[in-house]
mmCIF file of C-alpha atoms in Angstrom:
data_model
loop_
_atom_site.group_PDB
_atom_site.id
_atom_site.type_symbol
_atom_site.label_atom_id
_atom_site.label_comp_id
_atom_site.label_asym_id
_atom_site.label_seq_id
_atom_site.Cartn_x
_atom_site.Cartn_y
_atom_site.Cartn_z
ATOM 1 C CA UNK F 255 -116.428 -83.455 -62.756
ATOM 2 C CA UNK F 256 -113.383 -81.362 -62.960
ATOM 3 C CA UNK F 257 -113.852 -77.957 -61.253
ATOM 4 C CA UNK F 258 -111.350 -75.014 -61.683
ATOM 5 C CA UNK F 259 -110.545 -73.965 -58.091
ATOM 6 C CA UNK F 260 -108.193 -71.871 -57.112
ATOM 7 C CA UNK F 261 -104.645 -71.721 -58.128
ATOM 8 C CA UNK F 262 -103.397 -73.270 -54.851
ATOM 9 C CA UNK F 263 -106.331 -76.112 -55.572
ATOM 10 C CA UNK F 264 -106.545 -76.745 -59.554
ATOM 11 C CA UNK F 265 -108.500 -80.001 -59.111
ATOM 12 C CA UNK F 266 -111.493 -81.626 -58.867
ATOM 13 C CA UNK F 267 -113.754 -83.142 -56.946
ATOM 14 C CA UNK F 268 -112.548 -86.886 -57.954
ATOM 15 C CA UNK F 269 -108.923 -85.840 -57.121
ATOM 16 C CA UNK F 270 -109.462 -83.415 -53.965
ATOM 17 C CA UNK F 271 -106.470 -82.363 -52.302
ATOM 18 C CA UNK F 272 -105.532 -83.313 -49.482
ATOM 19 C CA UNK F 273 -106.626 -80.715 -46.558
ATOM 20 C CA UNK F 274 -110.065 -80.331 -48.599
ATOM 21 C CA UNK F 275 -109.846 -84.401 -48.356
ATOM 22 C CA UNK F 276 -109.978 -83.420 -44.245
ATOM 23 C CA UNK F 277 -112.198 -80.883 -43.781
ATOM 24 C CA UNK F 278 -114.574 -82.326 -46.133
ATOM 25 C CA UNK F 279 -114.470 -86.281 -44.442
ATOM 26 C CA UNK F 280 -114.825 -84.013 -40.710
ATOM 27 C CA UNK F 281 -118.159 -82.322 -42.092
ATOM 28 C CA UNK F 282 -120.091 -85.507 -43.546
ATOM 29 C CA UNK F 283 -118.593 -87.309 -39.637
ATOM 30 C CA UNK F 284 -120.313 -84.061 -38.083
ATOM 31 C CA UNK F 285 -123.046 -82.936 -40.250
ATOM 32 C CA UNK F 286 -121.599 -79.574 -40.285
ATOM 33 C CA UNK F 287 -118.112 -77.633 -39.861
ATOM 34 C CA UNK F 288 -117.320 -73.843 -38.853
ATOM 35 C CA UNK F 289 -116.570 -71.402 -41.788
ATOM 36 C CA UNK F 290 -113.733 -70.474 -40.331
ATOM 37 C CA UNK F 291 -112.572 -74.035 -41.236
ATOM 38 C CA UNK F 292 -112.578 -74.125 -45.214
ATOM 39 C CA UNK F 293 -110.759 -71.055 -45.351
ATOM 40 C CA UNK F 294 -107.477 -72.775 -46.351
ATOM 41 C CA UNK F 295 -109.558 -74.669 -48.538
ATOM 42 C CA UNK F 296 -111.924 -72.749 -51.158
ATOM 43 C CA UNK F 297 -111.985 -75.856 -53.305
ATOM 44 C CA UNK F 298 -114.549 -77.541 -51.837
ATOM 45 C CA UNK F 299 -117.112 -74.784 -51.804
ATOM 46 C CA UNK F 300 -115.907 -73.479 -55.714
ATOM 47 C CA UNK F 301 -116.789 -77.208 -56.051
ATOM 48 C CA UNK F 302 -119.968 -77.782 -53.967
ATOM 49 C CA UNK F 303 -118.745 -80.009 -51.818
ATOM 50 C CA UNK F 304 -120.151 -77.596 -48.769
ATOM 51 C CA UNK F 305 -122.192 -75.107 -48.626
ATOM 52 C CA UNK F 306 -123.650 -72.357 -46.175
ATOM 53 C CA UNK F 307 -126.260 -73.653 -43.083
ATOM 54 C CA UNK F 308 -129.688 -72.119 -43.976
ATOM 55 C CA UNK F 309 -130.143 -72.007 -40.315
ATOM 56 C CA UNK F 310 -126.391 -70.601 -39.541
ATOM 57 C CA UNK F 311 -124.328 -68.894 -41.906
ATOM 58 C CA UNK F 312 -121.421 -69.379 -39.476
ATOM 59 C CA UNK F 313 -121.498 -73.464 -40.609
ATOM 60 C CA UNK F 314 -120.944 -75.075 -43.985
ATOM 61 C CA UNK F 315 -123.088 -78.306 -44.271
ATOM 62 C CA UNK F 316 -121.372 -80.955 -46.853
ATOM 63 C CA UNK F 317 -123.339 -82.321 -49.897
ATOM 64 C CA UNK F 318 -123.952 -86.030 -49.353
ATOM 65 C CA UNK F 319 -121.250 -88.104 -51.186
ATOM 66 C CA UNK F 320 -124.314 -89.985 -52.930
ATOM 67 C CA UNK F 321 -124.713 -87.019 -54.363
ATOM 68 C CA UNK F 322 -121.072 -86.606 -55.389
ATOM 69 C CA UNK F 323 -120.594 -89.867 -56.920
ATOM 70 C CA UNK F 324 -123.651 -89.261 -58.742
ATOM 71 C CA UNK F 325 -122.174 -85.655 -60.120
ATOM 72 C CA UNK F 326 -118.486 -87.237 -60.871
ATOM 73 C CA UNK F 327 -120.197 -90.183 -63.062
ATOM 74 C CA UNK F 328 -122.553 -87.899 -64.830
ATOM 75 C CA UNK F 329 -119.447 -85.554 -65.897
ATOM 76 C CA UNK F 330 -117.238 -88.601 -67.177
ATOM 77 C CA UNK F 331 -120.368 -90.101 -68.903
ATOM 78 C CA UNK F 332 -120.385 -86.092 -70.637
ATOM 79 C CA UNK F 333 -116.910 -86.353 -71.111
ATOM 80 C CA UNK F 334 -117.013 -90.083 -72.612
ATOM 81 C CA UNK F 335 -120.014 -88.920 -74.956
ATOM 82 C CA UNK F 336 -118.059 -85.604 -76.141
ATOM 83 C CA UNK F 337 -115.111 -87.888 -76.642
ATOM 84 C CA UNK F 338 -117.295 -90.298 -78.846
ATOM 85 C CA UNK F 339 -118.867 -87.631 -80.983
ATOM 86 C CA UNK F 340 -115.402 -86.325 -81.333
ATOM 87 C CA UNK F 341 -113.883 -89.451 -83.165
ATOM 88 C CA UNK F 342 -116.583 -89.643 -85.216
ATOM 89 C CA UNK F 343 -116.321 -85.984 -86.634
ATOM 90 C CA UNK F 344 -112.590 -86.871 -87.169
ATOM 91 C CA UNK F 345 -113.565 -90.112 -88.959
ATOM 92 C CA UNK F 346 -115.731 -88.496 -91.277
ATOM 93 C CA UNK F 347 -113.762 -86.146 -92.205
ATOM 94 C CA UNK F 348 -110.932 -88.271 -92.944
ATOM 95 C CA UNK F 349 -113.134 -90.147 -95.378
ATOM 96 C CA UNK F 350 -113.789 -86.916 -97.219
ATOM 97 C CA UNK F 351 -110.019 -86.314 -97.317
ATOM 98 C CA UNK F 352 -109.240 -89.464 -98.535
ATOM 99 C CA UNK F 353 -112.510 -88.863 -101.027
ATOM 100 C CA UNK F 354 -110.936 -85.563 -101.994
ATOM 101 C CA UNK F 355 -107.381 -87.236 -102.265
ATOM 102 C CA UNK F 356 -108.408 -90.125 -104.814
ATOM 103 C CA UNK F 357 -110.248 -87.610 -106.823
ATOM 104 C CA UNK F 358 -107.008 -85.308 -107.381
ATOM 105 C CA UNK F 359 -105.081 -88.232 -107.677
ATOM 106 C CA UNK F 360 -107.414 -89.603 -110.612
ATOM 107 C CA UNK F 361 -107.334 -85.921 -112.441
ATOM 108 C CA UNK F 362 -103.149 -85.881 -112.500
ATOM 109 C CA UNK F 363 -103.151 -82.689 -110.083
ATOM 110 C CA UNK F 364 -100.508 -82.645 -107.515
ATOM 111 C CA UNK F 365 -100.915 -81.018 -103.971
ATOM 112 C CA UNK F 366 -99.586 -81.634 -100.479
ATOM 113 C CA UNK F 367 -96.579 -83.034 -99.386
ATOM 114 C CA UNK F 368 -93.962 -84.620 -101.573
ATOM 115 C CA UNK F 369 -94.807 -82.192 -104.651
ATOM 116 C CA UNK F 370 -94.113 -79.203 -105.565
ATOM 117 C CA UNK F 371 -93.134 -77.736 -102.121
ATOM 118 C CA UNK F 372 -92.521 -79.473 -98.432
ATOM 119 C CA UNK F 373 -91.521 -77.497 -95.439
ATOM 120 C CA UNK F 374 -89.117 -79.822 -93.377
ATOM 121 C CA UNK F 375 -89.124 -79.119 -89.828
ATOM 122 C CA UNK F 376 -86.485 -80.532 -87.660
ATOM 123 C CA UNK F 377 -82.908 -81.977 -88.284
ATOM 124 C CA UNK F 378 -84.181 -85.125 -88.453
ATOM 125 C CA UNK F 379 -86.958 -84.695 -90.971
ATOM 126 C CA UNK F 380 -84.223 -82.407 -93.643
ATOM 127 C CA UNK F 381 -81.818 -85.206 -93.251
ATOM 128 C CA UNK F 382 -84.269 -88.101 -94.252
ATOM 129 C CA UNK F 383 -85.063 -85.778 -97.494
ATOM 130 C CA UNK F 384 -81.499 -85.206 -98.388
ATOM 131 C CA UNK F 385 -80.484 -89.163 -98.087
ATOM 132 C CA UNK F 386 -83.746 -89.568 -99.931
ATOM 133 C CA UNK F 387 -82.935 -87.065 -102.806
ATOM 134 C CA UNK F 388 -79.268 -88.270 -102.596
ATOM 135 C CA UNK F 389 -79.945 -91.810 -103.197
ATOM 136 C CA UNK F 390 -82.041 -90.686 -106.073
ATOM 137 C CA UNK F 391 -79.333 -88.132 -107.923
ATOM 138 C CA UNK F 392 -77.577 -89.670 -111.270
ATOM 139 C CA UNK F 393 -76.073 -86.412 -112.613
ATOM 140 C CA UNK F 394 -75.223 -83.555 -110.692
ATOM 141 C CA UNK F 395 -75.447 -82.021 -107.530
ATOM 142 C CA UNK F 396 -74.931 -77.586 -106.811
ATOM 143 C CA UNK F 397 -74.185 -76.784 -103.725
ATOM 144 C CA UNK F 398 -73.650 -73.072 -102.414
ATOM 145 C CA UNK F 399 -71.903 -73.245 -98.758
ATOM 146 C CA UNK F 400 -71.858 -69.944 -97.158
ATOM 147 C CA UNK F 401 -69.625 -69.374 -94.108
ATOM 148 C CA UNK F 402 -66.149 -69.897 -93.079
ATOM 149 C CA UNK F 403 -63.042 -72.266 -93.227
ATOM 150 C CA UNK F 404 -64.522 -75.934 -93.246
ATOM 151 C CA UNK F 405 -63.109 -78.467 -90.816
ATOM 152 C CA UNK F 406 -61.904 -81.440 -91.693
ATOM 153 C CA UNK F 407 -63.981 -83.342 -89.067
ATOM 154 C CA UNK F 408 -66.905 -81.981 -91.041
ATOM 155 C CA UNK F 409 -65.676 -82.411 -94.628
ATOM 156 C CA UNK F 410 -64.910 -86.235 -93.539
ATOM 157 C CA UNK F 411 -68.402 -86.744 -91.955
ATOM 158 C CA UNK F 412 -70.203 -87.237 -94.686
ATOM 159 C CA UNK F 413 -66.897 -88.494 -97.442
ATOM 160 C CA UNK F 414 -68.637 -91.796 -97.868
ATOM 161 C CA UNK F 415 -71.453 -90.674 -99.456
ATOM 162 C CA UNK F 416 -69.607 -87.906 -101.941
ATOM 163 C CA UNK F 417 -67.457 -91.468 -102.848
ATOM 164 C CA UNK F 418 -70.502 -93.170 -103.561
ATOM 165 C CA UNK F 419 -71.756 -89.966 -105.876
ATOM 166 C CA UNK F 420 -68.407 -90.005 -107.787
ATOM 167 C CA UNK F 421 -68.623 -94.014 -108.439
ATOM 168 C CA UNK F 422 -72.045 -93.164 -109.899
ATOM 169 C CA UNK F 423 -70.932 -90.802 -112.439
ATOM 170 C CA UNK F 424 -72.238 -87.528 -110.534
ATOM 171 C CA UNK F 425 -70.618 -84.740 -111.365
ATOM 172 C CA UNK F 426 -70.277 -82.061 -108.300
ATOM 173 C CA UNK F 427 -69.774 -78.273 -108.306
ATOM 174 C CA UNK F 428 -69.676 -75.889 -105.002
ATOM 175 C CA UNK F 429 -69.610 -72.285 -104.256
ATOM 176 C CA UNK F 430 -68.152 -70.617 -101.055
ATOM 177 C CA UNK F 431 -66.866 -67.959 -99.916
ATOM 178 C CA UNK F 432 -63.332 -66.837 -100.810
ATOM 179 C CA UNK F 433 -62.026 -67.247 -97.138
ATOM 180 C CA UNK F 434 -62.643 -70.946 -97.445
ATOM 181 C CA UNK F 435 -59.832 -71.092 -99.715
ATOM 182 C CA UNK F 436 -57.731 -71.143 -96.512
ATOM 183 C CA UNK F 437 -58.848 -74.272 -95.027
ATOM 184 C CA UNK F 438 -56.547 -77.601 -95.251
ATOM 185 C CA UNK F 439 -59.498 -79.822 -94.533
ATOM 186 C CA UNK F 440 -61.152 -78.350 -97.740
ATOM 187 C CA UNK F 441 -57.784 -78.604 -99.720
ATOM 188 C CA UNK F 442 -57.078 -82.549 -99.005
ATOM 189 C CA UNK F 443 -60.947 -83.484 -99.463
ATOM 190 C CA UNK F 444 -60.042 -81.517 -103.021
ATOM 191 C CA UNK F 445 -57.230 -83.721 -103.416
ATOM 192 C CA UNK F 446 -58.883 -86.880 -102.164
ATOM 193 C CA UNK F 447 -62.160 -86.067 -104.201
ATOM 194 C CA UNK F 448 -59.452 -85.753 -107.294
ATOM 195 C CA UNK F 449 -61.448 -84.184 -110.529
ATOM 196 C CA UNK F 450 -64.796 -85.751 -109.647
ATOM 197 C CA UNK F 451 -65.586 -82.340 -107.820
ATOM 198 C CA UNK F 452 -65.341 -78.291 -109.265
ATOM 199 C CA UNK F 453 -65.183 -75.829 -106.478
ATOM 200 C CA UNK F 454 -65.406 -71.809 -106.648
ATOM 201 C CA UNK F 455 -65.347 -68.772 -104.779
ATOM 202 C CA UNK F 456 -66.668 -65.464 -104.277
ATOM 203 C CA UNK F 457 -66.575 -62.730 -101.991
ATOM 204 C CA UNK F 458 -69.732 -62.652 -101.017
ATOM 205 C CA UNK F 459 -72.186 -65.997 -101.686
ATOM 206 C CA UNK F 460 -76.023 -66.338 -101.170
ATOM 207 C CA UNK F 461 -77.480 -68.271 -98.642
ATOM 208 C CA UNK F 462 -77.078 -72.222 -98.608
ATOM 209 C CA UNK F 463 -78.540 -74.102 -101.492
ATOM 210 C CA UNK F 464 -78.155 -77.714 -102.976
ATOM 211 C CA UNK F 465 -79.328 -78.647 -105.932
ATOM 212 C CA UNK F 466 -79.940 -82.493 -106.900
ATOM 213 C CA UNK F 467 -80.202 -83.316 -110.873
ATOM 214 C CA UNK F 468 -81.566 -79.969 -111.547
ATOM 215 C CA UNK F 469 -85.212 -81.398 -110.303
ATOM 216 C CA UNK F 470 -85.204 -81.118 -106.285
ATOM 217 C CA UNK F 471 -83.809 -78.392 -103.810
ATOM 218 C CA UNK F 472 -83.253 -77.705 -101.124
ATOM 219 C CA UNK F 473 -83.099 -73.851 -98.994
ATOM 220 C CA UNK F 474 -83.091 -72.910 -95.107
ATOM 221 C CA UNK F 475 -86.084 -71.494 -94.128
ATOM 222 C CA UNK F 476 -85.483 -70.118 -90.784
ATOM 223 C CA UNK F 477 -81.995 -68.723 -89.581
ATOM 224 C CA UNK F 478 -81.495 -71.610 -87.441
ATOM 225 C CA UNK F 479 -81.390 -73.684 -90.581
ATOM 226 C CA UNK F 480 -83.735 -76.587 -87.874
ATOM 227 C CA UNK F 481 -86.251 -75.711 -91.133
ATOM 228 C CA UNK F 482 -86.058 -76.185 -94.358
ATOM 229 C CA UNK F 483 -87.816 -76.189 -97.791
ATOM 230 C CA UNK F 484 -87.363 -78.932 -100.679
ATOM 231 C CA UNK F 485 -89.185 -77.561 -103.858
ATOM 232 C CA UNK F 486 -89.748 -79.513 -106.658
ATOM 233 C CA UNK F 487 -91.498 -77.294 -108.591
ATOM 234 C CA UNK F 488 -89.810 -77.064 -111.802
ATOM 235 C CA UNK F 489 -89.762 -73.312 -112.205
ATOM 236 C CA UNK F 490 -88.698 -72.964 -108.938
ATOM 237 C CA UNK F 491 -85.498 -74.962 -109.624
ATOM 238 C CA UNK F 492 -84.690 -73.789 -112.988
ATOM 239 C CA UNK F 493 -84.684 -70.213 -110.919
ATOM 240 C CA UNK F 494 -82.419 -71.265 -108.657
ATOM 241 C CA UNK F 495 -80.347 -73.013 -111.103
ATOM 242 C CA UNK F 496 -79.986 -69.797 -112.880
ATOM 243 C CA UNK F 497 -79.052 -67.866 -109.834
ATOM 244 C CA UNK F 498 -76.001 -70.805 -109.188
ATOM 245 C CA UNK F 499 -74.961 -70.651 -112.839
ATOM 246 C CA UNK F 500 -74.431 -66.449 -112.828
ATOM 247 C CA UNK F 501 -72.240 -66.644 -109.774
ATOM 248 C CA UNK F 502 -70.592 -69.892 -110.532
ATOM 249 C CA UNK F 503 -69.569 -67.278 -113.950
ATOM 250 C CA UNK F 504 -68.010 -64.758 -111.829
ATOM 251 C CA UNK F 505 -66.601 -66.957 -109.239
ATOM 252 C CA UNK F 506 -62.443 -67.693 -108.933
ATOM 253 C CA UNK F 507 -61.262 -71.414 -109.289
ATOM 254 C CA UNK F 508 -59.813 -72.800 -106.119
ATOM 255 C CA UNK F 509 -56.677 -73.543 -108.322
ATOM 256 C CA UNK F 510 -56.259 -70.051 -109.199
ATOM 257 C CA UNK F 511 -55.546 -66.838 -107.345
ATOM 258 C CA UNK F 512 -57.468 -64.495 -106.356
ATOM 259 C CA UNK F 513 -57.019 -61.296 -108.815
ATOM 260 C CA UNK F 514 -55.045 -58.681 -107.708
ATOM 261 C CA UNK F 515 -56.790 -55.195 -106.488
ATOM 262 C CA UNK F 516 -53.964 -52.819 -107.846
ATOM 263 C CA UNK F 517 -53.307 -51.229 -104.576
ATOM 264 C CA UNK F 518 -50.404 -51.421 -102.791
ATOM 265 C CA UNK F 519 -50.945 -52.523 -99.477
ATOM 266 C CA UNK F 520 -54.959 -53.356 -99.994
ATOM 267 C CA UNK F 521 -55.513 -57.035 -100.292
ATOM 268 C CA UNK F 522 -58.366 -59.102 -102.356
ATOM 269 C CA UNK F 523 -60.314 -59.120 -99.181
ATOM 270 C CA UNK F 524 -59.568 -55.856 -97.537
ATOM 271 C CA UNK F 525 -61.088 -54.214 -100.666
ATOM 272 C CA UNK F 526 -64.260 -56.100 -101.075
ATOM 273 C CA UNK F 527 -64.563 -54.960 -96.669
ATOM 274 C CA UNK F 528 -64.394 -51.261 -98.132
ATOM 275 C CA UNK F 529 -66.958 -51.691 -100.343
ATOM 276 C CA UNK F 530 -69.564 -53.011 -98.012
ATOM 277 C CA UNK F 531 -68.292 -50.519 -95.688
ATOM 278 C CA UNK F 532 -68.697 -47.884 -98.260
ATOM 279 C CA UNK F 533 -72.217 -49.682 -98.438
ATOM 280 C CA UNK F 534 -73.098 -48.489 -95.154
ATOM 281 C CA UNK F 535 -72.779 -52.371 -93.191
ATOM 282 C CA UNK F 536 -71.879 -52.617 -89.593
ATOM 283 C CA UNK F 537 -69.186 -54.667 -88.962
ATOM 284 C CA UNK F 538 -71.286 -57.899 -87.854
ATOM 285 C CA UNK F 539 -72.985 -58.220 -91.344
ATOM 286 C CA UNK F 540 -69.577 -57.480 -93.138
ATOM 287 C CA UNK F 541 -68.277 -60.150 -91.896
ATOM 288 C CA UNK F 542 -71.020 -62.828 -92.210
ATOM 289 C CA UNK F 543 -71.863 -61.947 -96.303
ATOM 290 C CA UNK F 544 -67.984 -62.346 -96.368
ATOM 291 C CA UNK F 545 -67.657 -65.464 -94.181
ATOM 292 C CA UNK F 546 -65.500 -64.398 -91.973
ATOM 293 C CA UNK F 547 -65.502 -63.979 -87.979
ATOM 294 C CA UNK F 548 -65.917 -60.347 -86.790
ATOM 295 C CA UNK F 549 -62.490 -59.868 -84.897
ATOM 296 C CA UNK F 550 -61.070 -61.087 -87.820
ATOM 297 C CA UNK F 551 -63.406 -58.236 -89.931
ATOM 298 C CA UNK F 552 -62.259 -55.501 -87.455
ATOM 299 C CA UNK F 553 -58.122 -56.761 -87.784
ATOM 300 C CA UNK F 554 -58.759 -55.777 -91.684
ATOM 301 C CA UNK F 555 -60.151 -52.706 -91.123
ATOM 302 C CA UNK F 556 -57.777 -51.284 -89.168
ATOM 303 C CA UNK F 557 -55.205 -52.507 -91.477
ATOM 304 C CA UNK F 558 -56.898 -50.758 -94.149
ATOM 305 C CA UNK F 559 -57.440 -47.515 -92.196
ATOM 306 C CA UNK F 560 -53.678 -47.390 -91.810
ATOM 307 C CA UNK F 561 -52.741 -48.239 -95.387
ATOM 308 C CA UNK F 562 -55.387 -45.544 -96.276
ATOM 309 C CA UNK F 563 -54.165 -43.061 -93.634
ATOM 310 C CA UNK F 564 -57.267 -42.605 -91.476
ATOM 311 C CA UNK F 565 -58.075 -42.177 -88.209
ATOM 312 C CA UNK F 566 -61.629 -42.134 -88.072
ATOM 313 C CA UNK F 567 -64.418 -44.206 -89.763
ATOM 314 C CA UNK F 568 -65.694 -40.900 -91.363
ATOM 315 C CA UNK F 569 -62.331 -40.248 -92.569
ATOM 316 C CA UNK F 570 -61.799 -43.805 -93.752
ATOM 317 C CA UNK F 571 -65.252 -43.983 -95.553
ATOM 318 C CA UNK F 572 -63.964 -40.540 -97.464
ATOM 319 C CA UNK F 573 -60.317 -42.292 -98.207
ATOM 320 C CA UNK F 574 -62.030 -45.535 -99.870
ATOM 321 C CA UNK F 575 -64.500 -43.216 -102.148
ATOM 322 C CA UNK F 576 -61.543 -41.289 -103.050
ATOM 323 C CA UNK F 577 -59.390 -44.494 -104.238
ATOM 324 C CA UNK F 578 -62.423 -45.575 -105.936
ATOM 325 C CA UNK F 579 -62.652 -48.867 -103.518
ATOM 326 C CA UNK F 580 -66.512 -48.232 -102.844
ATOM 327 C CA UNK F 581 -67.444 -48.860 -106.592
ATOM 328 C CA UNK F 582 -67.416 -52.073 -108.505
ATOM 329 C CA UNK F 583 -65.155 -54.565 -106.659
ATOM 330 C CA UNK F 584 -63.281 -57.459 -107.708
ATOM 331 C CA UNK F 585 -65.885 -58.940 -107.353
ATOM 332 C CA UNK F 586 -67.149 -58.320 -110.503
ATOM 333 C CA UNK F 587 -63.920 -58.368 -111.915
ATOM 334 C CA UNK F 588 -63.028 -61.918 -110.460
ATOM 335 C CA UNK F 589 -65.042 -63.580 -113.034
ATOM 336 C CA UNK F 590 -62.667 -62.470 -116.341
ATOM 337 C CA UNK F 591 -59.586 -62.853 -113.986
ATOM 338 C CA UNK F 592 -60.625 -66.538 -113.748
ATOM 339 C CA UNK F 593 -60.613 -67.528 -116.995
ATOM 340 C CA UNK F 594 -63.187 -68.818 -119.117
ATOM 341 C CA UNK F 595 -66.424 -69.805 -117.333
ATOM 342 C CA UNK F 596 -66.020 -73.413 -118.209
ATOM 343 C CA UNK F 597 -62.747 -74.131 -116.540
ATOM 344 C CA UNK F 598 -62.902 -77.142 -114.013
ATOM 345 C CA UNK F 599 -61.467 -77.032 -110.874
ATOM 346 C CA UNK F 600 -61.778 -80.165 -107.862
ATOM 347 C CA UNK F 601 -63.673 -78.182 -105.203
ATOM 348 C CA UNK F 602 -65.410 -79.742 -102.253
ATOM 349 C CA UNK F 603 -67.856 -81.708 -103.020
ATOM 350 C CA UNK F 604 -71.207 -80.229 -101.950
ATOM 351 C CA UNK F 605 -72.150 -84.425 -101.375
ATOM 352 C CA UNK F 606 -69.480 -84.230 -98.058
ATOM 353 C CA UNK F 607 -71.612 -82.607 -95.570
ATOM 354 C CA UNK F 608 -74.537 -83.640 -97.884
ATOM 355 C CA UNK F 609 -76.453 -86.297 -95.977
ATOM 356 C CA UNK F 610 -74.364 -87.231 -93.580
ATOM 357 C CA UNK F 611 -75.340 -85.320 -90.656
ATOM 358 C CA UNK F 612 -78.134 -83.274 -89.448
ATOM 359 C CA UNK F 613 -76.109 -80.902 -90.063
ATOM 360 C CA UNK F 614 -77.259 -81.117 -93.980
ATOM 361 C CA UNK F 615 -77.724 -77.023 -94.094
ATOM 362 C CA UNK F 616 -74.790 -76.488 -91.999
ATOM 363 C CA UNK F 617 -71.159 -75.462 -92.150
ATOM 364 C CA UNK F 618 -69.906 -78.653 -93.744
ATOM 365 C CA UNK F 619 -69.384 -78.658 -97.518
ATOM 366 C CA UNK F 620 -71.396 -80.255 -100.224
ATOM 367 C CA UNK F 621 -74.970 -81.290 -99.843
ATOM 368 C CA UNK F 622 -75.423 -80.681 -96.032
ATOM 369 C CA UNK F 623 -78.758 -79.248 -94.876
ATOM 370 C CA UNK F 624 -79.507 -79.491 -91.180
ATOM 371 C CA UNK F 625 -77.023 -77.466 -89.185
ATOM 372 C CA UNK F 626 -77.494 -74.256 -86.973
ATOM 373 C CA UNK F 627 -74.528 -72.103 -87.841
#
């Protein structure tokens, strides 16, 4: 027998508090209390523990505590029963799942968890599936690592396991951004990693993906990255495949420069800023599609508003349309600068952040999945 009362007194009559506990003991002691006394406590007439004298509305007479007992039993026996008919709804319809389960099972459909599409929620959970599908992968693993400069506490988290890829034959290939070329961390893993691992760079990348033997993947699915997808479905994958073999075309070999813009003054970076400022970006999202931190984004603008002459952001948005910097970028011209396609090129291993922490889909290179940024 739970009763709502009040919100000073959310209890019932089994756990009364400890004032009603008083007034209600005084009135079964005296048959009978003033009004005046269960003002502080409301809970015990919300609960019918007293009620008004017929004979003197002034006086609240007290149910008998026969009568309470009997009230408090009968509600547990209701609650017991509900419980009861409960777990046998549940067990039922387990048995029809499990029914329903064999009988897709037996006609070769596949549904549910651990086919064509899994939502991981929780570090935790993304990291088991990454160790799982990492264990698993004999041939290659794409990565795309969106962000900054990697540090070498998180390229050397997970090393052990991008050494135990190369000693199984598994060939590695990574796309960043082109600011990571300015990491050491990234450049001795590189070195360490010798030609086991290709590595690539563009200005702008799309958001983190790892791909194991061209069968499983894996995506964020919430900005926090604490969520993830692994899709299995092999459409699905072949898509994304495609989308990391067109920009792993255009990207630039770590081992070779960036091309130059033809400018004077402008560098690589400073003109792929102008044409997302030319875009119409804010400052924020110019520097996160170019990996980059947004003091840093603001030091290149100004640079390039006094290479360009202007003192306004009007006037600098008419300066980069007039040296034709808001058109194709080099971007797009990065991928004949960098030689053919096929050129190999030790990169960081998209296996070095892979499983090794929950922070799989986090700053850390290679196959790493569970990290907020």
């Amino acid at each position: 027998m739970a009763g709502h009362g009040t919100d000073e007194h959310p209890h019932g009559a089994d756990r009364l508090c400890e004032a009603g506990d008083r007034v209600y003991s005084r009135a079964v002691r005296r048959g009978r209390v003033p009004r005046r006394d269960a003002d502080p406590v409301p809970c015990l007439l919300e609960l019918a523990l007293l009620h008004p004298d017929p004979d003197d509305m002034a006086w609240l007479v007290p149910t008998s505590p026969q009568e309470v007992m009997t009230r408090l039993l009968r509600g547990v026996y209701d609650e017991v029963s509900e419980s009861q008919r409960r777990v046998g709804s549940a067990v039922a319809a387990f048995e029809s799942y499990a029914r329903l389960g064999s009988q897709i099972q037996s006609a070769g459909a596949g549904f549910g968890e651990g086919t064509a599409l899994r939502v991981l929620d929780g570090l935790a959970r993304i990291q088991a599936a990454m160790d799982e599908a990492t264990d698993a992968c004999t041939t290659e693993v794409l990565t795309v690592q969106p962000g900054g400069i990697r540090r070498e506490y998180e390229l050397s988290e997970g090393l052990h396991r991008a050494l135990a890829l190369r000693e199984r034959g598994v060939r590695m290939r990574d796309l960043y951004n082109h600011v990571a070329r300015h990491g050491q961390g990234l450049l001795n893993y590189l070195e360490l990693m010798g030609g086991t691992v290709e590595g690539r760079t563009l200005d702008e990348v799309v958001e983190r993906l790892i791909v194991f033997d061209r069968t499983v993947a894996f995506i964020p699915a919430n900005a926090e990255r604490t969520v993830a997808l692994e899709i299995r479905h092999p459409a699905l994958v072949q898509y994304l495949v495609t989308v990391f073999e067109r920009l792993w075309r255009f990207a630039v070999p770590l081992t070779a420069p960036l091309p130059d813009t033809g400018i004077e003054g402008i560098s690589h970076r400073e003109r792929s800023i102008a044409a997302l400022l030319a875009e119409g970006h804010q400052d924020a999202v110019v520097a996160e599609r170019l990996g980059i931190s947004v003091r840093t984004c603001r030091a290149h603008i100004a640079r390039l508003s006094e290479t360009l002459g202007a003192v306004s952001r009007t006037q600098l948005g008419v300066r980069i349309a007039q040296m034709g910097l808001d058109g194709p970028s080099a971007r797009a011209e990065s991928g004949t600068a960098s030689g053919p396609a096929t050129a190999t090129v030790p990169e960081t291993s998209p296996v070095t952040a892979l499983p090794g922490q929950a922070r799989a889909l986090g700053a850390a290179p290679g196959p790493e999945f569970p990290t907020a940024r």
